[in-house]
Short mmCIF file of C-alpha atoms in Angstrom, two decimals:
data_model
loop_
_atom_site.label_atom_id
_atom_site.label_comp_id
_atom_site.label_asym_id
_atom_site.label_seq_id
_atom_site.Cartn_x
_atom_site.Cartn_y
_atom_site.Cartn_z
CA UNK A 585 166.51 -33.40 -11.19
CA UNK A 586 167.34 -29.83 -10.33
CA UNK A 587 170.34 -29.62 -12.62
CA UNK A 588 170.17 -29.37 -16.40
CA UNK A 589 170.93 -32.60 -18.21
CA UNK A 590 173.94 -32.72 -20.44
CA UNK A 591 172.75 -34.51 -23.60
CA UNK A 592 170.42 -33.20 -26.29
CA UNK A 593 168.00 -35.98 -25.47
CA UNK A 594 167.24 -34.12 -22.27
CA UNK A 595 164.42 -32.29 -24.07
CA UNK A 596 162.41 -35.52 -23.91
CA UNK A 597 162.62 -35.66 -20.11
CA UNK A 598 159.80 -34.62 -17.84
CA UNK A 599 159.84 -31.23 -16.18
CA UNK A 600 161.86 -31.26 -12.95
CA UNK A 601 159.80 -31.67 -9.79
CA UNK A 602 159.29 -28.89 -7.30
CA UNK A 603 162.27 -28.67 -4.96
CA UNK A 604 162.05 -26.92 -1.63
CA UNK A 605 165.29 -25.43 -0.25
CA UNK A 606 166.81 -27.40 2.61
CA UNK A 607 169.06 -24.61 3.86
CA UNK A 608 168.07 -21.62 6.04
CA UNK A 609 166.56 -18.72 4.11
CA UNK A 610 169.50 -16.43 4.72
CA UNK A 611 171.77 -18.90 2.94
CA UNK A 612 169.72 -19.34 -0.24
CA UNK A 613 168.77 -16.89 -2.94
CA UNK A 614 165.00 -16.58 -3.12
CA UNK A 615 163.15 -17.86 -6.18
CA UNK A 616 159.56 -18.87 -6.95
CA UNK A 617 158.30 -22.30 -5.94
CA UNK A 618 158.58 -24.83 -8.75
CA UNK A 619 161.79 -23.22 -9.95
CA UNK A 620 164.21 -25.88 -11.25
CA UNK A 621 166.94 -23.55 -10.06
CA UNK A 622 166.64 -24.86 -6.51
CA UNK A 623 168.56 -27.92 -5.35
CA UNK A 624 167.16 -30.62 -3.10
CA UNK A 625 170.39 -32.50 -2.40
CA UNK A 626 171.70 -33.10 1.11
CA UNK A 627 175.34 -33.42 2.11
CA UNK A 628 174.89 -37.14 2.75
CA UNK A 629 173.43 -37.61 -0.73
CA UNK A 630 176.41 -35.86 -2.29
CA UNK A 631 178.96 -37.83 -0.27
CA UNK A 632 177.24 -41.13 -1.11
CA UNK A 633 177.40 -40.55 -4.88
CA UNK A 634 180.88 -42.08 -4.96
CA UNK A 635 184.06 -42.60 -2.98
CA UNK A 636 187.19 -42.58 -5.14
CA UNK A 637 190.59 -43.71 -3.91
CA UNK A 638 193.81 -42.47 -5.53
CA UNK A 639 196.85 -44.51 -4.57
CA UNK A 640 200.42 -44.22 -5.74
CA UNK A 641 201.78 -47.26 -7.58
CA UNK A 642 205.48 -48.11 -7.96
CA UNK A 643 207.35 -45.84 -10.36
CA UNK A 644 208.09 -47.02 -13.86
CA UNK A 645 211.63 -46.09 -14.76
CA UNK A 646 212.49 -45.36 -18.36
CA UNK A 647 215.86 -44.54 -19.86
CA UNK A 648 215.78 -40.93 -18.72
CA UNK A 649 212.52 -40.22 -16.90
CA UNK A 650 210.58 -41.65 -14.02
CA UNK A 651 206.80 -41.77 -14.35
CA UNK A 652 204.41 -41.44 -11.43
CA UNK A 653 201.22 -43.43 -11.89
CA UNK A 654 198.11 -43.65 -9.74
CA UNK A 655 195.57 -46.38 -9.20
CA UNK A 656 192.15 -44.71 -9.27
CA UNK A 657 189.41 -46.86 -7.73
CA UNK A 658 185.73 -45.93 -7.89
CA UNK A 659 183.27 -47.47 -5.45
CA UNK A 660 180.36 -46.50 -7.70
CA UNK A 661 181.72 -48.04 -10.91
CA UNK A 662 183.36 -50.92 -9.02
CA UNK A 663 186.60 -50.77 -10.95
CA UNK A 664 190.18 -49.56 -10.81
CA UNK A 665 192.13 -47.85 -13.58
CA UNK A 666 195.65 -46.52 -13.91
CA UNK A 667 196.07 -42.81 -14.54
CA UNK A 668 198.97 -40.41 -14.88
CA UNK A 669 198.96 -36.75 -13.96
CA UNK A 670 198.57 -35.71 -17.62
CA UNK A 671 195.38 -37.81 -17.82
CA UNK A 672 193.96 -35.71 -15.00
CA UNK A 673 195.05 -32.56 -16.88
CA UNK A 674 193.13 -33.52 -20.04
CA UNK A 675 190.09 -34.57 -17.99
CA UNK A 676 190.19 -31.20 -16.23
CA UNK A 677 190.44 -29.34 -19.56
CA UNK A 678 187.47 -31.23 -21.02
CA UNK A 679 185.36 -30.51 -17.92
CA UNK A 680 186.09 -26.79 -18.24
CA UNK A 681 185.31 -26.90 -21.93
CA UNK A 682 182.00 -28.69 -21.43
CA UNK A 683 180.98 -27.00 -18.15
CA UNK A 684 182.44 -23.47 -18.25
CA UNK A 685 179.75 -22.16 -15.86
CA UNK A 686 180.25 -24.78 -13.13
CA UNK A 687 182.71 -25.21 -10.27
CA UNK A 688 185.56 -27.24 -11.73
CA UNK A 689 188.15 -27.79 -8.95
CA UNK A 690 191.72 -26.84 -9.76
CA UNK A 691 194.45 -29.45 -10.17
CA UNK A 692 197.64 -29.42 -8.10
CA UNK A 693 200.63 -27.94 -9.96
CA UNK A 694 202.91 -30.08 -12.09
CA UNK A 695 206.51 -30.25 -10.96
CA UNK A 696 208.90 -31.45 -13.62
CA UNK A 697 212.17 -31.81 -11.71
CA UNK A 698 213.10 -32.56 -8.13
CA UNK A 699 209.75 -34.03 -7.10
CA UNK A 700 210.46 -35.46 -3.64
CA UNK A 701 208.27 -37.88 -1.70
CA UNK A 702 206.58 -35.09 0.21
CA UNK A 703 205.55 -33.32 -3.01
CA UNK A 704 204.34 -36.56 -4.62
CA UNK A 705 202.24 -37.42 -1.55
CA UNK A 706 200.83 -33.89 -1.41
CA UNK A 707 199.86 -34.10 -5.08
CA UNK A 708 198.28 -37.54 -4.61
CA UNK A 709 196.08 -36.15 -1.84
CA UNK A 710 195.12 -33.15 -3.99
CA UNK A 711 194.21 -35.40 -6.94
CA UNK A 712 192.06 -37.50 -4.64
CA UNK A 713 190.22 -34.41 -3.40
CA UNK A 714 189.77 -33.21 -6.99
CA UNK A 715 188.27 -36.43 -8.34
CA UNK A 716 185.96 -36.87 -5.34
CA UNK A 717 184.60 -33.33 -5.65
CA UNK A 718 183.98 -33.96 -9.36
CA UNK A 719 182.42 -37.39 -8.77
CA UNK A 720 179.96 -35.87 -6.26
CA UNK A 721 179.04 -32.79 -8.28
CA UNK A 722 175.50 -33.35 -9.64
CA UNK A 723 176.03 -32.56 -13.37
CA UNK A 724 179.53 -34.04 -13.51
CA UNK A 725 178.46 -37.24 -11.74
CA UNK A 726 175.97 -38.05 -14.51
CA UNK A 727 178.22 -37.10 -17.42
CA UNK A 728 179.93 -39.57 -19.74
CA UNK A 729 183.27 -37.79 -19.20
CA UNK A 730 183.43 -38.93 -15.59
CA UNK A 731 182.33 -42.47 -16.40
CA UNK A 732 185.01 -42.81 -19.05
CA UNK A 733 187.73 -41.38 -16.81
CA UNK A 734 186.88 -43.72 -13.93
CA UNK A 735 186.20 -46.88 -15.92
CA UNK A 736 188.06 -46.84 -19.27
CA UNK A 737 191.04 -49.18 -19.00
CA UNK A 738 192.59 -48.53 -22.43
CA UNK A 739 195.86 -46.68 -22.91
CA UNK A 740 194.36 -43.88 -25.03
CA UNK A 741 192.17 -42.27 -22.38
CA UNK A 742 193.22 -38.72 -23.29
CA UNK A 743 192.04 -38.96 -26.91
CA UNK A 744 188.85 -40.71 -25.81
CA UNK A 745 188.08 -37.81 -23.48
CA UNK A 746 188.67 -35.27 -26.25
CA UNK A 747 186.45 -37.22 -28.65
CA UNK A 748 183.56 -37.08 -26.19
CA UNK A 749 183.64 -33.28 -26.14
CA UNK A 750 184.56 -32.58 -29.76
CA UNK A 751 181.60 -31.22 -31.72
CA UNK A 752 179.14 -31.61 -28.83
CA UNK A 753 179.13 -28.06 -27.50
CA UNK A 754 179.17 -26.87 -23.92
CA UNK A 755 176.37 -27.15 -21.36
CA UNK A 756 174.66 -24.03 -22.71
CA UNK A 757 174.24 -25.76 -26.09
CA UNK A 758 172.90 -29.03 -24.67
CA UNK A 759 170.72 -27.91 -21.75
CA UNK A 760 167.02 -27.57 -22.53
CA UNK A 761 166.64 -24.77 -19.96
CA UNK A 762 169.55 -22.65 -21.19
CA UNK A 763 167.44 -20.19 -23.21
CA UNK A 764 164.88 -19.93 -20.39
CA UNK A 765 167.36 -19.28 -17.57
CA UNK A 766 166.33 -15.62 -17.24
CA UNK A 767 162.75 -16.66 -16.42
CA UNK A 768 163.87 -18.55 -13.30
CA UNK A 769 166.25 -15.92 -11.90
CA UNK A 770 165.19 -13.40 -9.23
CA UNK A 771 165.07 -9.78 -10.35
CA UNK A 772 167.95 -8.77 -8.06
CA UNK A 773 170.24 -11.59 -9.15
CA UNK A 774 173.24 -9.27 -9.65
CA UNK A 775 173.00 -7.93 -6.10
CA UNK A 776 172.55 -11.43 -4.69
CA UNK A 777 175.51 -12.68 -6.68
CA UNK A 778 177.71 -9.90 -5.27
CA UNK A 779 176.54 -10.64 -1.70
CA UNK A 780 177.10 -14.38 -2.07
CA UNK A 781 180.54 -13.84 -3.52
CA UNK A 782 181.53 -11.66 -0.57
CA UNK A 783 180.16 -14.16 1.95
CA UNK A 784 181.99 -17.10 0.41
CA UNK A 785 185.19 -15.06 0.20
CA UNK A 786 184.95 -14.49 3.97
CA UNK A 787 184.20 -18.17 4.62
CA UNK A 788 187.23 -19.14 2.53
CA UNK A 789 189.54 -16.80 4.47
CA UNK A 790 188.37 -18.24 7.81
CA UNK A 791 188.69 -21.86 6.69
CA UNK A 792 192.14 -21.12 5.29
CA UNK A 793 193.27 -19.99 8.75
CA UNK A 794 191.60 -23.00 10.39
CA UNK A 795 193.42 -25.34 8.03
CA UNK A 796 196.78 -23.74 8.85
CA UNK A 797 196.18 -24.13 12.59
CA UNK A 798 195.03 -27.72 12.15
CA UNK A 799 198.20 -28.49 10.20
CA UNK A 800 200.31 -27.01 13.00
CA UNK A 801 198.46 -29.06 15.63
CA UNK A 802 198.92 -32.28 13.66
CA UNK A 803 202.60 -31.47 13.05
CA UNK A 804 203.17 -30.81 16.74
CA UNK A 805 201.73 -34.22 17.60
CA UNK A 806 204.22 -35.88 15.24
CA UNK A 807 207.07 -33.72 16.56
CA UNK A 808 206.02 -34.65 20.11
CA UNK A 809 206.26 -38.31 19.11
CA UNK A 810 209.84 -37.81 17.95
CA UNK A 811 210.78 -36.05 21.20
CA UNK A 812 209.19 -38.80 23.33
CA UNK A 813 211.05 -41.49 21.40
CA UNK A 814 214.40 -39.73 21.83
CA UNK A 815 213.63 -39.06 25.50
CA UNK A 816 213.07 -42.79 26.07
CA UNK A 817 216.22 -43.73 24.15
CA UNK A 818 218.31 -41.37 26.25
CA UNK A 819 216.91 -42.89 29.45
CA UNK A 820 217.74 -46.32 28.07
CA UNK A 821 221.25 -45.21 27.16
CA UNK A 822 221.71 -43.85 30.68
CA UNK A 823 220.55 -47.14 32.15
CA UNK A 824 222.89 -49.11 29.86
CA UNK A 825 225.99 -47.10 30.78
CA UNK A 826 228.88 -49.46 31.65
CA UNK A 827 231.30 -46.88 33.06
CA UNK A 828 232.89 -48.34 36.26
CA UNK A 829 231.65 -46.80 39.48
CA UNK A 830 234.46 -44.89 41.25
CA UNK A 831 235.48 -46.05 44.72
CA UNK A 832 234.32 -42.88 46.43
CA UNK A 833 230.77 -43.67 45.23
CA UNK A 834 230.85 -47.29 46.38
CA UNK A 835 228.42 -46.58 49.18
CA UNK A 836 225.74 -45.81 46.59
CA UNK A 837 226.61 -48.70 44.30
CA UNK A 838 223.34 -50.56 44.94
CA UNK A 839 221.29 -47.38 44.45
CA UNK A 840 222.87 -46.57 41.10
CA UNK A 841 222.51 -50.15 39.93
CA UNK A 842 218.81 -50.15 40.83
CA UNK A 843 218.28 -46.82 39.12
CA UNK A 844 220.04 -47.99 35.96
CA UNK A 845 217.94 -51.12 35.82
CA UNK A 846 214.76 -49.08 36.10
CA UNK A 847 215.86 -46.49 33.51
CA UNK A 848 216.93 -49.13 31.02
CA UNK A 849 213.43 -50.52 30.58
CA UNK A 850 211.61 -47.19 30.23
CA UNK A 851 212.32 -46.84 26.49
CA UNK A 852 209.56 -49.36 25.74
CA UNK A 853 206.87 -47.19 27.35
CA UNK A 854 208.20 -44.01 25.75
CA UNK A 855 208.25 -45.73 22.37
CA UNK A 856 204.61 -46.66 22.93
CA UNK A 857 203.82 -43.05 23.87
CA UNK A 858 205.57 -41.90 20.70
CA UNK A 859 203.52 -44.34 18.64
CA UNK A 860 200.28 -43.02 20.16
CA UNK A 861 201.31 -39.45 19.39
CA UNK A 862 202.10 -40.36 15.76
CA UNK A 863 198.73 -42.06 15.41
CA UNK A 864 196.98 -38.96 16.71
CA UNK A 865 198.92 -36.69 14.34
CA UNK A 866 198.20 -38.90 11.33
CA UNK A 867 194.53 -39.18 12.24
CA UNK A 868 194.25 -35.39 12.45
CA UNK A 869 195.99 -35.05 9.08
CA UNK A 870 193.53 -37.47 7.45
CA UNK A 871 190.29 -36.60 9.24
CA UNK A 872 190.72 -32.89 9.94
CA UNK A 873 193.33 -31.30 7.66
CA UNK A 874 192.25 -33.22 4.55
CA UNK A 875 188.56 -32.40 5.07
CA UNK A 876 189.47 -28.74 5.52
CA UNK A 877 191.54 -28.91 2.32
CA UNK A 878 188.60 -30.53 0.52
CA UNK A 879 186.27 -27.70 1.50
CA UNK A 880 188.93 -25.11 0.64
CA UNK A 881 189.31 -26.67 -2.82
CA UNK A 882 185.55 -26.38 -3.30
CA UNK A 883 185.49 -22.76 -2.12
CA UNK A 884 188.42 -21.91 -4.38
CA UNK A 885 186.61 -23.43 -7.36
CA UNK A 886 183.66 -21.12 -6.59
CA UNK A 887 185.98 -18.10 -6.51
CA UNK A 888 187.48 -19.20 -9.84
CA UNK A 889 183.98 -19.59 -11.29
CA UNK A 890 183.06 -16.03 -10.26
CA UNK A 891 186.17 -14.74 -12.03
CA UNK A 892 185.34 -16.74 -15.16
CA UNK A 893 181.85 -15.25 -15.12
CA UNK A 894 183.14 -11.67 -14.88
CA UNK A 895 186.14 -12.01 -17.21
CA UNK A 896 184.42 -14.38 -19.63
CA UNK A 897 180.80 -14.15 -20.67
CA UNK A 898 180.07 -10.85 -18.89
CA UNK A 899 183.15 -9.15 -20.36
CA UNK A 900 182.42 -10.53 -23.84
CA UNK A 901 178.84 -9.29 -23.57
CA UNK A 902 180.00 -5.79 -22.67
CA UNK A 903 182.48 -5.77 -25.55
CA UNK A 904 179.79 -6.94 -27.95
CA UNK A 905 177.48 -4.14 -26.81
CA UNK A 906 180.26 -1.60 -27.31
CA UNK A 907 180.93 -2.95 -30.80
CA UNK A 908 177.22 -2.80 -31.60
CA UNK A 909 177.08 0.82 -30.44
CA UNK A 910 180.00 1.72 -32.74
CA UNK A 911 178.27 0.02 -35.69
CA UNK A 912 175.07 1.96 -35.07
CA UNK A 913 177.05 5.20 -35.09
CA UNK A 914 178.69 4.18 -38.37
CA UNK A 915 175.23 3.42 -39.80
CA UNK A 916 173.92 6.81 -38.80
CA UNK A 917 176.97 8.49 -40.29
CA UNK A 918 176.63 6.53 -43.54
CA UNK A 919 172.95 7.48 -43.81
CA UNK A 920 173.72 11.16 -43.25
CA UNK A 921 176.53 11.11 -45.85
CA UNK A 922 174.37 9.23 -48.42
CA UNK A 923 176.97 6.54 -49.05
CA UNK A 924 176.66 3.78 -51.66
CA UNK A 925 173.66 1.41 -51.08
CA UNK A 926 175.94 -1.66 -51.14
CA UNK A 927 178.12 -0.40 -48.31
CA UNK A 928 175.01 0.50 -46.31
CA UNK A 929 173.55 -2.98 -46.87
CA UNK A 930 176.80 -4.60 -45.74
CA UNK A 931 176.77 -2.48 -42.59
CA UNK A 932 173.13 -3.40 -41.96
CA UNK A 933 174.00 -7.08 -42.36
CA UNK A 934 176.86 -6.75 -39.86
CA UNK A 935 174.55 -4.99 -37.41
CA UNK A 936 172.02 -7.83 -37.67
CA UNK A 937 174.80 -10.37 -37.07
CA UNK A 938 175.99 -8.39 -34.07
CA UNK A 939 172.45 -8.20 -32.70
CA UNK A 940 172.20 -11.99 -32.92
CA UNK A 941 175.58 -12.35 -31.25
CA UNK A 942 174.49 -10.01 -28.46
CA UNK A 943 171.27 -11.99 -27.98
CA UNK A 944 173.27 -15.21 -27.65
CA UNK A 945 175.67 -13.57 -25.21
CA UNK A 946 172.77 -12.27 -23.14
CA UNK A 947 171.33 -15.77 -22.97
CA UNK A 948 174.74 -17.15 -21.98
CA UNK A 949 175.09 -14.45 -19.35
CA UNK A 950 171.76 -15.42 -17.78
CA UNK A 951 172.61 -19.11 -18.01
CA UNK A 952 175.95 -18.39 -16.31
CA UNK A 953 174.07 -16.66 -13.49
CA UNK A 954 171.63 -19.58 -13.39
CA UNK A 955 174.55 -21.97 -12.87
CA UNK A 956 176.19 -19.65 -10.35
CA UNK A 957 172.94 -19.64 -8.39
CA UNK A 958 173.02 -23.44 -8.20
CA UNK A 959 176.73 -23.59 -7.42
CA UNK A 960 176.16 -21.17 -4.54
CA UNK A 961 173.53 -23.51 -3.16
CA UNK A 962 175.97 -26.39 -3.55
CA UNK A 963 178.50 -24.56 -1.39
CA UNK A 964 175.90 -24.19 1.36
CA UNK A 965 174.96 -27.87 1.08
CA UNK A 966 178.61 -28.62 1.84
CA UNK A 967 178.76 -26.23 4.81
CA UNK A 968 177.58 -28.86 7.37
CA UNK A 969 180.91 -30.56 6.63
CA UNK A 970 182.14 -28.11 9.28
CA UNK A 971 180.47 -30.18 12.01
CA UNK A 972 182.08 -33.36 10.61
CA UNK A 973 185.48 -31.69 10.77
CA UNK A 974 185.03 -30.38 14.31
CA UNK A 975 183.70 -33.75 15.44
CA UNK A 976 186.72 -35.52 13.98
CA UNK A 977 189.05 -33.03 15.68
CA UNK A 978 187.41 -33.39 19.09
CA UNK A 979 187.28 -37.20 18.83
CA UNK A 980 190.94 -37.33 17.83
CA UNK A 981 191.93 -35.23 20.83
CA UNK A 982 189.80 -37.27 23.24
CA UNK A 983 191.01 -40.61 21.91
CA UNK A 984 194.63 -39.50 21.71
CA UNK A 985 194.77 -38.11 25.26
CA UNK A 986 192.87 -41.13 26.59
CA UNK A 987 195.30 -43.63 25.09
CA UNK A 988 198.38 -41.66 26.12
CA UNK A 989 197.00 -41.18 29.63
CA UNK A 990 196.61 -44.95 29.91
CA UNK A 991 200.28 -45.48 29.00
CA UNK A 992 201.42 -42.76 31.41
CA UNK A 993 199.41 -44.38 34.23
CA UNK A 994 200.92 -47.78 33.44
CA UNK A 995 204.38 -46.20 33.44
CA UNK A 996 204.08 -44.57 36.87
CA UNK A 997 204.29 -47.79 39.01
CA UNK A 998 207.47 -48.75 37.18
CA UNK A 999 209.12 -45.62 38.54
CA UNK A 1000 208.54 -46.58 42.17
CA UNK A 1001 212.10 -47.81 42.64
CA UNK A 1002 213.38 -44.42 41.50
CA UNK A 1003 211.75 -42.79 44.51
CA UNK A 1004 213.35 -45.11 47.14
CA UNK A 1005 216.86 -44.54 48.50
CA UNK A 1006 219.46 -47.10 49.57
CA UNK A 1007 217.92 -47.27 53.04
CA UNK A 1008 214.55 -48.21 51.48
CA UNK A 1009 213.16 -44.96 52.79
CA UNK A 1010 211.18 -42.67 50.45
CA UNK A 1011 213.20 -39.83 49.04
CA UNK A 1012 211.98 -36.23 49.15
CA UNK A 1013 209.40 -35.23 46.54
CA UNK A 1014 210.78 -34.64 43.05
CA UNK A 1015 209.53 -31.05 43.15
CA UNK A 1016 209.93 -29.13 46.46
CA UNK A 1017 206.87 -27.31 47.83
CA UNK A 1018 206.27 -23.97 46.14
CA UNK A 1019 208.20 -21.14 47.74
CA UNK A 1020 210.89 -23.38 49.34
CA UNK A 1021 213.08 -23.90 46.28
CA UNK A 1022 215.18 -20.79 46.75
CA UNK A 1023 214.84 -20.54 50.58
CA UNK A 1024 217.98 -20.43 52.68
#
């Protein structure tokens, strides 16, 4: 395995095998061969770890509140459990507590009042993306937290999750490689971290714009379906009009009757066209927009991790160094002023404690960079998802236009009577030749 194991028993495991990078050199930070830092996973391996479905179940209505529950079904564990949003919240908190140096995807926001169907559906999709990213993340996928969340059917899942983490310590405390992380990192790790962060920020911005455009395209397909349906209904209404024909139009009575008969039946074809357009829009929402959202969630979790690294362990390390420097100055001042031996001993003891704290923080800082290195690789393992997304988009367009074209072609012969006058002679073309429309 390339990732650190999570339990203390991991020290009994064999040394990880040599893993060669699968991605192009420009995408991976360089490290010596045999370095357990490098990942050997492929996108297909990650996606095959599990497939989790999150479906909305009927609301349970209490005296004052309505509860939204989800059925969470794991293909890997072959079971289904019922979870509420707060269960996801506790699970998320425990993941962050146990894996502070890993990409933990964010949860969708909680909305207390006025949660409409659109919001509930949007949150269901976001929860599904969250749990699938977690279930496919190498350390998370092998951790007891995930197994309990996806398979425990009791009603006290939140306390069970907390009990698993309580007193165990985070990944730094349980990983056998934590104190050796510095040995596996390249010398220019800080520069590489900054470059990777900038690259992934740019990738995120581009995918964010792609997702917005894909949403607009899918929405237009659904709006087009509504317009086609109304268009067909209006033609049907025109064909069903029962207003008596005035006497001055009696000469064209047979023509109008024929036209009405033809118009009346067109709503069926337009309804079919509308249905095809809806199918295309829904398919693009599921296969294109959702996959873009999944990748955006992953990229956002990387950005959040970078911020945790800088504001967390790195910031604490810098503060500890500053505090240590102040203590040393106090020690020098106390020595110069010949203060009482007891006060000097206490200061020396505090300095030793601070030195130990700094050493621990330095080790955590290197372990955080070690994890960031692996999480960066994980992002690049997911990058080929781009081809899946583009393939789904192209296939949706091809299939959608093909099916709609078939309906349009079947509709055309049914319009033949509209192009024949009362004398059974063809009428002029529907659109005059270019340049003759405004001629005198």
